[in-house]
Amino acid sequence: MGYYMVVNVLFFLYAMFGHNGLVAKANEVSTSANYNYQDALGKAILFFEGQRSGKLPPNQRVKWRGDSALSDGKLENVDLIGGYYDAGDNVKFEWPLSFAMTLLSWSAIEYESQISSAGQLSYLQGAIRWGTDFILKCHTSGTTLYTQVGDGNADHDCWERPEDMDTPRTLYKISASSPGTEAAADAAAALASASIVFKKSDAKYSSILLAKARSLFDLADKYRGTFSASCPFYCSHNGFQDELLWAAAWLYKASADNKYLNYAVTNGGASQMMNEFSWDNKFVGAQTLLAEEFYRGRQDLSRLKSHADQFVCSVLPGSATGQIKTTPGGLLFVRDSCNLQYTTTSTMVLFIYSNILDKNKVAGLNCGSSHFSTSQIRAFAKKQVDYILGSNPLKMSYMVGFGSKYPKQIHHRGASIPSLRVQSSKISCKDGQSQYFQSSNPNANVHVGAIVGGPDVNDQFSDARSDHAHSEPTTYMNAAFVGSVAALLDGAKRSSS
């Protein structure tokens, strides 16, 4: 016991004074907590099975779900069955779905051996393929991409299981005459990144994905226009240059075709320094990918590499150039609605970028007058994962089904209503609203692995089904958490603790 006390005291002193005598809050860099990260990874991936739309496969593990939306696309005689429900609703939004699939693929590429050793690679590949199969279906011609299935307004006014769904399955699409560059470019990034994942295990499928990714990039770049079809639910706030860079970076990584790298160089002037990485803002992701190429000798990517450095500096507590605050408990806090989406994406990038620095024998980053080693960067990233898993003032896991205390009333239609196996009779919108949405009882089904929106700026969480800003899970939030927790598996680069 005395040994551990000495180690903790030494670590505390180091964290307090660190490099250059800088003072940092101990709770912002503590790495004392350790969880079963392999279990957390498996549950984070399992979540996607609970979000599936369409005909469920024989090996479906989430048994409270059933077949649903088996006529999607019928309105225009296309097959749009499958894919994922976006969050706690029953709409399929292709744009954020593509972002989620790209993050899952990035995780599979970056931590393939560790995820495989944890026995989760086949499940992760299955989760990716369920999404990319749907994206392939959505790209029905060289100039067409279906971007949404379901009327968002009607769906959000209704509380019913996907298996009972009777709201309009309205179709939205982009084309040469009605462009949506963000959605097409994001779909290109998703298929390109997935083509790398399947290159060894299914070369034919990988080739199909890459070919379709090229086609989607051409659609995005040739017919430029800001995507608005899914607004007000998903609106593009910062234009499409970030998605084009993101797609070009992934296409180069997947194909080694220099035209995509040259595209990134030529259009790199559009790159901006950002302090968030999200479904709407891909600059940080593109900058991180292209920083790797900078270190491989492409000095003409220095602007993007510099912006990647600046992002890391912007989120680290104690940084002289810091821009993002943390809660009293040490959680990165960007904005109140669904904040954990920004925490998880930032954490994923911090781990990956520290790996890039290590590979290239770069000791760390100078952030103005402060310096952070790669081990310090990873320590802060680990702190974010541990906070989500239970190291927080409420001692609550924000992953459903992980630990002994976790959200019981998540904002999720299918999870809150008894499954068909339990109650086979149809539950209408109105009955779902009165009997289940407004109920104070725990959800009927435990949606294992779901990461909710998270606590407020004061580390408080009400666990109320009606509070969608804090209690709703999303596919892209879980996808980013997969990439964050995979970094802490045995064999992955990690901070010492």
mmCIF file with all atom_site columns, N, CA, C and O in Angstrom, residues 330-362:
data_model
loop_
_atom_site.group_PDB
_atom_site.id
_atom_site.type_symbol
_atom_site.label_atom_id
_atom_site.label_alt_id
_atom_site.label_comp_id
_atom_site.label_asym_id
_atom_site.label_entity_id
_atom_site.label_seq_id
_atom_site.pdbx_PDB_ins_code
_atom_site.Cartn_x
_atom_site.Cartn_y
_atom_site.Cartn_z
_atom_site.occupancy
_atom_site.B_iso_or_equiv
_atom_site.pdbx_formal_charge
_atom_site.auth_seq_id
_atom_site.auth_comp_id
_atom_site.auth_asym_id
_atom_site.auth_atom_id
_atom_site.pdbx_PDB_model_num
ATOM 1   N N  . GLY A 1 330 ? -13.412 17.670 -14.526 1.00 0.00 ? 330 GLY A N  1
ATOM 2   C CA . GLY A 1 330 ? -12.367 17.427 -15.515 1.00 0.00 ? 330 GLY A CA 1
ATOM 3   C C  . GLY A 1 330 ? -12.826 17.005 -16.894 1.00 0.00 ? 330 GLY A C  1
ATOM 4   O O  . GLY A 1 330 ? -12.011 16.614 -17.720 1.00 0.00 ? 330 GLY A O  1
ATOM 5   N N  . LEU A 1 331 ? -14.126 17.096 -17.179 1.00 0.00 ? 331 LEU A N  1
ATOM 6   C CA . LEU A 1 331 ? -14.642 16.685 -18.490 1.00 0.00 ? 331 LEU A CA 1
ATOM 7   C C  . LEU A 1 331 ? -14.530 17.826 -19.490 1.00 0.00 ? 331 LEU A C  1
ATOM 8   O O  . LEU A 1 331 ? -14.954 18.951 -19.207 1.00 0.00 ? 331 LEU A O  1
ATOM 9   N N  . LEU A 1 332 ? -14.001 17.535 -20.672 1.00 0.00 ? 332 LEU A N  1
ATOM 10  C CA . LEU A 1 332 ? -14.006 18.524 -21.750 1.00 0.00 ? 332 LEU A CA 1
ATOM 11  C C  . LEU A 1 332 ? -15.443 18.941 -22.033 1.00 0.00 ? 332 LEU A C  1
ATOM 12  O O  . LEU A 1 332 ? -16.311 18.090 -22.243 1.00 0.00 ? 332 LEU A O  1
ATOM 13  N N  . PHE A 1 333 ? -15.669 20.241 -22.057 1.00 0.00 ? 333 PHE A N  1
ATOM 14  C CA . PHE A 1 333 ? -17.040 20.709 -22.237 1.00 0.00 ? 333 PHE A CA 1
ATOM 15  C C  . PHE A 1 333 ? -17.081 21.762 -23.332 1.00 0.00 ? 333 PHE A C  1
ATOM 16  O O  . PHE A 1 333 ? -16.606 22.886 -23.162 1.00 0.00 ? 333 PHE A O  1
ATOM 17  N N  . VAL A 1 334 ? -17.657 21.384 -24.490 1.00 0.00 ? 334 VAL A N  1
ATOM 18  C CA . VAL A 1 334 ? -17.735 22.279 -25.643 1.00 0.00 ? 334 VAL A CA 1
ATOM 19  C C  . VAL A 1 334 ? -19.057 23.031 -25.663 1.00 0.00 ? 334 VAL A C  1
ATOM 20  O O  . VAL A 1 334 ? -19.107 24.241 -25.774 1.00 0.00 ? 334 VAL A O  1
ATOM 21  N N  . ARG A 1 335 ? -20.168 22.284 -25.559 1.00 0.00 ? 335 ARG A N  1
ATOM 22  C CA . ARG A 1 335 ? -21.489 22.922 -25.467 1.00 0.00 ? 335 ARG A CA 1
ATOM 23  C C  . ARG A 1 335 ? -22.462 21.961 -24.811 1.00 0.00 ? 335 ARG A C  1
ATOM 24  O O  . ARG A 1 335 ? -22.215 20.748 -24.751 1.00 0.00 ? 335 ARG A O  1
ATOM 25  N N  . ASP A 1 336 ? -23.561 22.516 -24.330 1.00 0.00 ? 336 ASP A N  1
ATOM 26  C CA . ASP A 1 336 ? -24.422 21.754 -23.426 1.00 0.00 ? 336 ASP A CA 1
ATOM 27  C C  . ASP A 1 336 ? -25.171 20.615 -24.098 1.00 0.00 ? 336 ASP A C  1
ATOM 28  O O  . ASP A 1 336 ? -25.379 19.575 -23.494 1.00 0.00 ? 336 ASP A O  1
ATOM 29  N N  . SER A 1 337 ? -25.591 20.779 -25.323 1.00 0.00 ? 337 SER A N  1
ATOM 30  C CA . SER A 1 337 ? -26.392 19.746 -25.962 1.00 0.00 ? 337 SER A CA 1
ATOM 31  C C  . SER A 1 337 ? -25.520 18.616 -26.489 1.00 0.00 ? 337 SER A C  1
ATOM 32  O O  . SER A 1 337 ? -24.677 18.815 -27.356 1.00 0.00 ? 337 SER A O  1
ATOM 33  N N  . CYS A 1 338 ? -25.723 17.437 -25.925 1.00 0.00 ? 338 CYS A N  1
ATOM 34  C CA . CYS A 1 338 ? -24.982 16.237 -26.373 1.00 0.00 ? 338 CYS A CA 1
ATOM 35  C C  . CYS A 1 338 ? -23.473 16.478 -26.336 1.00 0.00 ? 338 CYS A C  1
ATOM 36  O O  . CYS A 1 338 ? -22.760 16.171 -27.286 1.00 0.00 ? 338 CYS A O  1
ATOM 37  N N  . ASN A 1 339 ? -22.983 16.993 -25.219 1.00 0.00 ? 339 ASN A N  1
ATOM 38  C CA . ASN A 1 339 ? -21.573 17.363 -25.127 1.00 0.00 ? 339 ASN A CA 1
ATOM 39  C C  . ASN A 1 339 ? -20.619 16.191 -25.318 1.00 0.00 ? 339 ASN A C  1
ATOM 40  O O  . ASN A 1 339 ? -19.516 16.364 -25.841 1.00 0.00 ? 339 ASN A O  1
ATOM 41  N N  . LEU A 1 340 ? -21.016 14.994 -24.899 1.00 0.00 ? 340 LEU A N  1
ATOM 42  C CA . LEU A 1 340 ? -20.078 13.871 -24.995 1.00 0.00 ? 340 LEU A CA 1
ATOM 43  C C  . LEU A 1 340 ? -19.704 13.534 -26.432 1.00 0.00 ? 340 LEU A C  1
ATOM 44  O O  . LEU A 1 340 ? -18.709 12.858 -26.668 1.00 0.00 ? 340 LEU A O  1
ATOM 45  N N  . GLN A 1 341 ? -20.478 14.020 -27.414 1.00 0.00 ? 341 GLN A N  1
ATOM 46  C CA . GLN A 1 341 ? -20.045 13.791 -28.794 1.00 0.00 ? 341 GLN A CA 1
ATOM 47  C C  . GLN A 1 341 ? -18.728 14.508 -29.063 1.00 0.00 ? 341 GLN A C  1
ATOM 48  O O  . GLN A 1 341 ? -17.869 14.001 -29.792 1.00 0.00 ? 341 GLN A O  1
ATOM 49  N N  . TYR A 1 342 ? -18.553 15.691 -28.490 1.00 0.00 ? 342 TYR A N  1
ATOM 50  C CA . TYR A 1 342 ? -17.318 16.454 -28.700 1.00 0.00 ? 342 TYR A CA 1
ATOM 51  C C  . TYR A 1 342 ? -16.184 15.905 -27.832 1.00 0.00 ? 342 TYR A C  1
ATOM 52  O O  . TYR A 1 342 ? -15.028 15.883 -28.249 1.00 0.00 ? 342 TYR A O  1
ATOM 53  N N  . THR A 1 343 ? -16.534 15.449 -26.640 1.00 0.00 ? 343 THR A N  1
ATOM 54  C CA . THR A 1 343 ? -15.529 14.839 -25.770 1.00 0.00 ? 343 THR A CA 1
ATOM 55  C C  . THR A 1 343 ? -14.939 13.595 -26.413 1.00 0.00 ? 343 THR A C  1
ATOM 56  O O  . THR A 1 343 ? -13.716 13.408 -26.434 1.00 0.00 ? 343 THR A O  1
ATOM 57  N N  . THR A 1 344 ? -15.802 12.731 -26.941 1.00 0.00 ? 344 THR A N  1
ATOM 58  C CA . THR A 1 344 ? -15.322 11.469 -27.501 1.00 0.00 ? 344 THR A CA 1
ATOM 59  C C  . THR A 1 344 ? -14.514 11.676 -28.782 1.00 0.00 ? 344 THR A C  1
ATOM 60  O O  . THR A 1 344 ? -13.495 11.005 -28.991 1.00 0.00 ? 344 THR A O  1
ATOM 61  N N  . THR A 1 345 ? -14.955 12.586 -29.639 1.00 0.00 ? 345 THR A N  1
ATOM 62  C CA . THR A 1 345 ? -14.189 12.820 -30.872 1.00 0.00 ? 345 THR A CA 1
ATOM 63  C C  . THR A 1 345 ? -12.835 13.452 -30.552 1.00 0.00 ? 345 THR A C  1
ATOM 64  O O  . THR A 1 345 ? -11.814 13.076 -31.137 1.00 0.00 ? 345 THR A O  1
ATOM 65  N N  . SER A 1 346 ? -12.815 14.388 -29.625 1.00 0.00 ? 346 SER A N  1
ATOM 66  C CA . SER A 1 346 ? -11.552 15.021 -29.237 1.00 0.00 ? 346 SER A CA 1
ATOM 67  C C  . SER A 1 346 ? -10.597 13.992 -28.656 1.00 0.00 ? 346 SER A C  1
ATOM 68  O O  . SER A 1 346 ? -9.402  13.977 -28.961 1.00 0.00 ? 346 SER A O  1
ATOM 69  N N  . THR A 1 347 ? -11.136 13.129 -27.806 1.00 0.00 ? 347 THR A N  1
ATOM 70  C CA . THR A 1 347 ? -10.316 12.100 -27.160 1.00 0.00 ? 347 THR A CA 1
ATOM 71  C C  . THR A 1 347 ? -9.729  11.147 -28.188 1.00 0.00 ? 347 THR A C  1
ATOM 72  O O  . THR A 1 347 ? -8.547  10.792 -28.131 1.00 0.00 ? 347 THR A O  1
ATOM 73  N N  . MET A 1 348 ? -10.550 10.730 -29.139 1.00 0.00 ? 348 MET A N  1
ATOM 74  C CA . MET A 1 348 ? -10.069 9.837  -30.193 1.00 0.00 ? 348 MET A CA 1
ATOM 75  C C  . MET A 1 348 ? -8.907  10.469 -30.947 1.00 0.00 ? 348 MET A C  1
ATOM 76  O O  . MET A 1 348 ? -7.878  9.820  -31.196 1.00 0.00 ? 348 MET A O  1
ATOM 77  N N  . VAL A 1 349 ? -9.035  11.746 -31.291 1.00 0.00 ? 349 VAL A N  1
ATOM 78  C CA . VAL A 1 349 ? -7.969  12.441 -32.020 1.00 0.00 ? 349 VAL A CA 1
ATOM 79  C C  . VAL A 1 349 ? -6.721  12.613 -31.159 1.00 0.00 ? 349 VAL A C  1
ATOM 80  O O  . VAL A 1 349 ? -5.597  12.443 -31.646 1.00 0.00 ? 349 VAL A O  1
ATOM 81  N N  . LEU A 1 350 ? -6.891  12.920 -29.888 1.00 0.00 ? 350 LEU A N  1
ATOM 82  C CA . LEU A 1 350 ? -5.734  13.092 -29.010 1.00 0.00 ? 350 LEU A CA 1
ATOM 83  C C  . LEU A 1 350 ? -4.894  11.823 -28.957 1.00 0.00 ? 350 LEU A C  1
ATOM 84  O O  . LEU A 1 350 ? -3.659  11.879 -29.013 1.00 0.00 ? 350 LEU A O  1
ATOM 85  N N  . PHE A 1 351 ? -5.555  10.685 -28.833 1.00 0.00 ? 351 PHE A N  1
ATOM 86  C CA . PHE A 1 351 ? -4.817  9.414  -28.814 1.00 0.00 ? 351 PHE A CA 1
ATOM 87  C C  . PHE A 1 351 ? -4.108  9.175  -30.148 1.00 0.00 ? 351 PHE A C  1
ATOM 88  O O  . PHE A 1 351 ? -2.922  8.816  -30.181 1.00 0.00 ? 351 PHE A O  1
ATOM 89  N N  . ILE A 1 352 ? -4.818  9.353  -31.240 1.00 0.00 ? 352 ILE A N  1
ATOM 90  C CA . ILE A 1 352 ? -4.231  9.087  -32.552 1.00 0.00 ? 352 ILE A CA 1
ATOM 91  C C  . ILE A 1 352 ? -3.092  10.056 -32.839 1.00 0.00 ? 352 ILE A C  1
ATOM 92  O O  . ILE A 1 352 ? -2.034  9.664  -33.355 1.00 0.00 ? 352 ILE A O  1
ATOM 93  N N  . TYR A 1 353 ? -3.279  11.324 -32.493 1.00 0.00 ? 353 TYR A N  1
ATOM 94  C CA . TYR A 1 353 ? -2.234  12.301 -32.789 1.00 0.00 ? 353 TYR A CA 1
ATOM 95  C C  . TYR A 1 353 ? -0.991  12.064 -31.943 1.00 0.00 ? 353 TYR A C  1
ATOM 96  O O  . TYR A 1 353 ? 0.128   12.240 -32.423 1.00 0.00 ? 353 TYR A O  1
ATOM 97  N N  . SER A 1 354 ? -1.176  11.638 -30.710 1.00 0.00 ? 354 SER A N  1
ATOM 98  C CA . SER A 1 354 ? -0.008  11.314 -29.891 1.00 0.00 ? 354 SER A CA 1
ATOM 99  C C  . SER A 1 354 ? 0.742   10.120 -30.484 1.00 0.00 ? 354 SER A C  1
ATOM 100 O O  . SER A 1 354 ? 1.980   10.063 -30.440 1.00 0.00 ? 354 SER A O  1
ATOM 101 N N  . ASN A 1 355 ? 0.012   9.170  -31.077 1.00 0.00 ? 355 ASN A N  1
ATOM 102 C CA . ASN A 1 355 ? 0.653   8.051  -31.772 1.00 0.00 ? 355 ASN A CA 1
ATOM 103 C C  . ASN A 1 355 ? 1.464   8.539  -32.971 1.00 0.00 ? 355 ASN A C  1
ATOM 104 O O  . ASN A 1 355 ? 2.577   8.059  -33.222 1.00 0.00 ? 355 ASN A O  1
ATOM 105 N N  . ILE A 1 356 ? 0.895   9.476  -33.730 1.00 0.00 ? 356 ILE A N  1
ATOM 106 C CA . ILE A 1 356 ? 1.613   10.035 -34.884 1.00 0.00 ? 356 ILE A CA 1
ATOM 107 C C  . ILE A 1 356 ? 2.899   10.715 -34.444 1.00 0.00 ? 356 ILE A C  1
ATOM 108 O O  . ILE A 1 356 ? 3.971   10.528 -35.054 1.00 0.00 ? 356 ILE A O  1
ATOM 109 N N  . LEU A 1 357 ? 2.820   11.477 -33.380 1.00 0.00 ? 357 LEU A N  1
ATOM 110 C CA . LEU A 1 357 ? 4.024   12.155 -32.871 1.00 0.00 ? 357 LEU A CA 1
ATOM 111 C C  . LEU A 1 357 ? 5.069   11.146 -32.428 1.00 0.00 ? 357 LEU A C  1
ATOM 112 O O  . LEU A 1 357 ? 6.261   11.290 -32.735 1.00 0.00 ? 357 LEU A O  1
ATOM 113 N N  . ASP A 1 358 ? 4.633   10.111 -31.721 1.00 0.00 ? 358 ASP A N  1
ATOM 114 C CA . ASP A 1 358 ? 5.574   9.080  -31.270 1.00 0.00 ? 358 ASP A CA 1
ATOM 115 C C  . ASP A 1 358 ? 6.251   8.372  -32.440 1.00 0.00 ? 358 ASP A C  1
ATOM 116 O O  . ASP A 1 358 ? 7.461   8.131  -32.426 1.00 0.00 ? 358 ASP A O  1
ATOM 117 N N  . LYS A 1 359 ? 5.451   8.020  -33.450 1.00 0.00 ? 359 LYS A N  1
ATOM 118 C CA . LYS A 1 359 ? 6.006   7.317  -34.616 1.00 0.00 ? 359 LYS A CA 1
ATOM 119 C C  . LYS A 1 359 ? 7.090   8.136  -35.295 1.00 0.00 ? 359 LYS A C  1
ATOM 120 O O  . LYS A 1 359 ? 8.038   7.583  -35.868 1.00 0.00 ? 359 LYS A O  1
ATOM 121 N N  . ASN A 1 360 ? 6.942   9.431  -35.227 1.00 0.00 ? 360 ASN A N  1
ATOM 122 C CA . ASN A 1 360 ? 7.889   10.314 -35.899 1.00 0.00 ? 360 ASN A CA 1
ATOM 123 C C  . ASN A 1 360 ? 8.891   10.950 -34.938 1.00 0.00 ? 360 ASN A C  1
ATOM 124 O O  . ASN A 1 360 ? 9.551   11.927 -35.272 1.00 0.00 ? 360 ASN A O  1
ATOM 125 N N  . LYS A 1 361 ? 8.969   10.332 -33.737 1.00 0.00 ? 361 LYS A N  1
ATOM 126 C CA . LYS A 1 361 ? 9.963   10.731 -32.731 1.00 0.00 ? 361 LYS A CA 1
ATOM 127 C C  . LYS A 1 361 ? 9.881   12.221 -32.385 1.00 0.00 ? 361 LYS A C  1
ATOM 128 O O  . LYS A 1 361 ? 10.900  12.898 -32.228 1.00 0.00 ? 361 LYS A O  1
ATOM 129 N N  . VAL A 1 362 ? 8.650   12.700 -32.322 1.00 0.00 ? 362 VAL A N  1
ATOM 130 C CA . VAL A 1 362 ? 8.401   14.067 -31.875 1.00 0.00 ? 362 VAL A CA 1
ATOM 131 C C  . VAL A 1 362 ? 7.980   13.980 -30.413 1.00 0.00 ? 362 VAL A C  1
ATOM 132 O O  . VAL A 1 362 ? 7.004   13.313 -30.079 1.00 0.00 ? 362 VAL A O  1
#
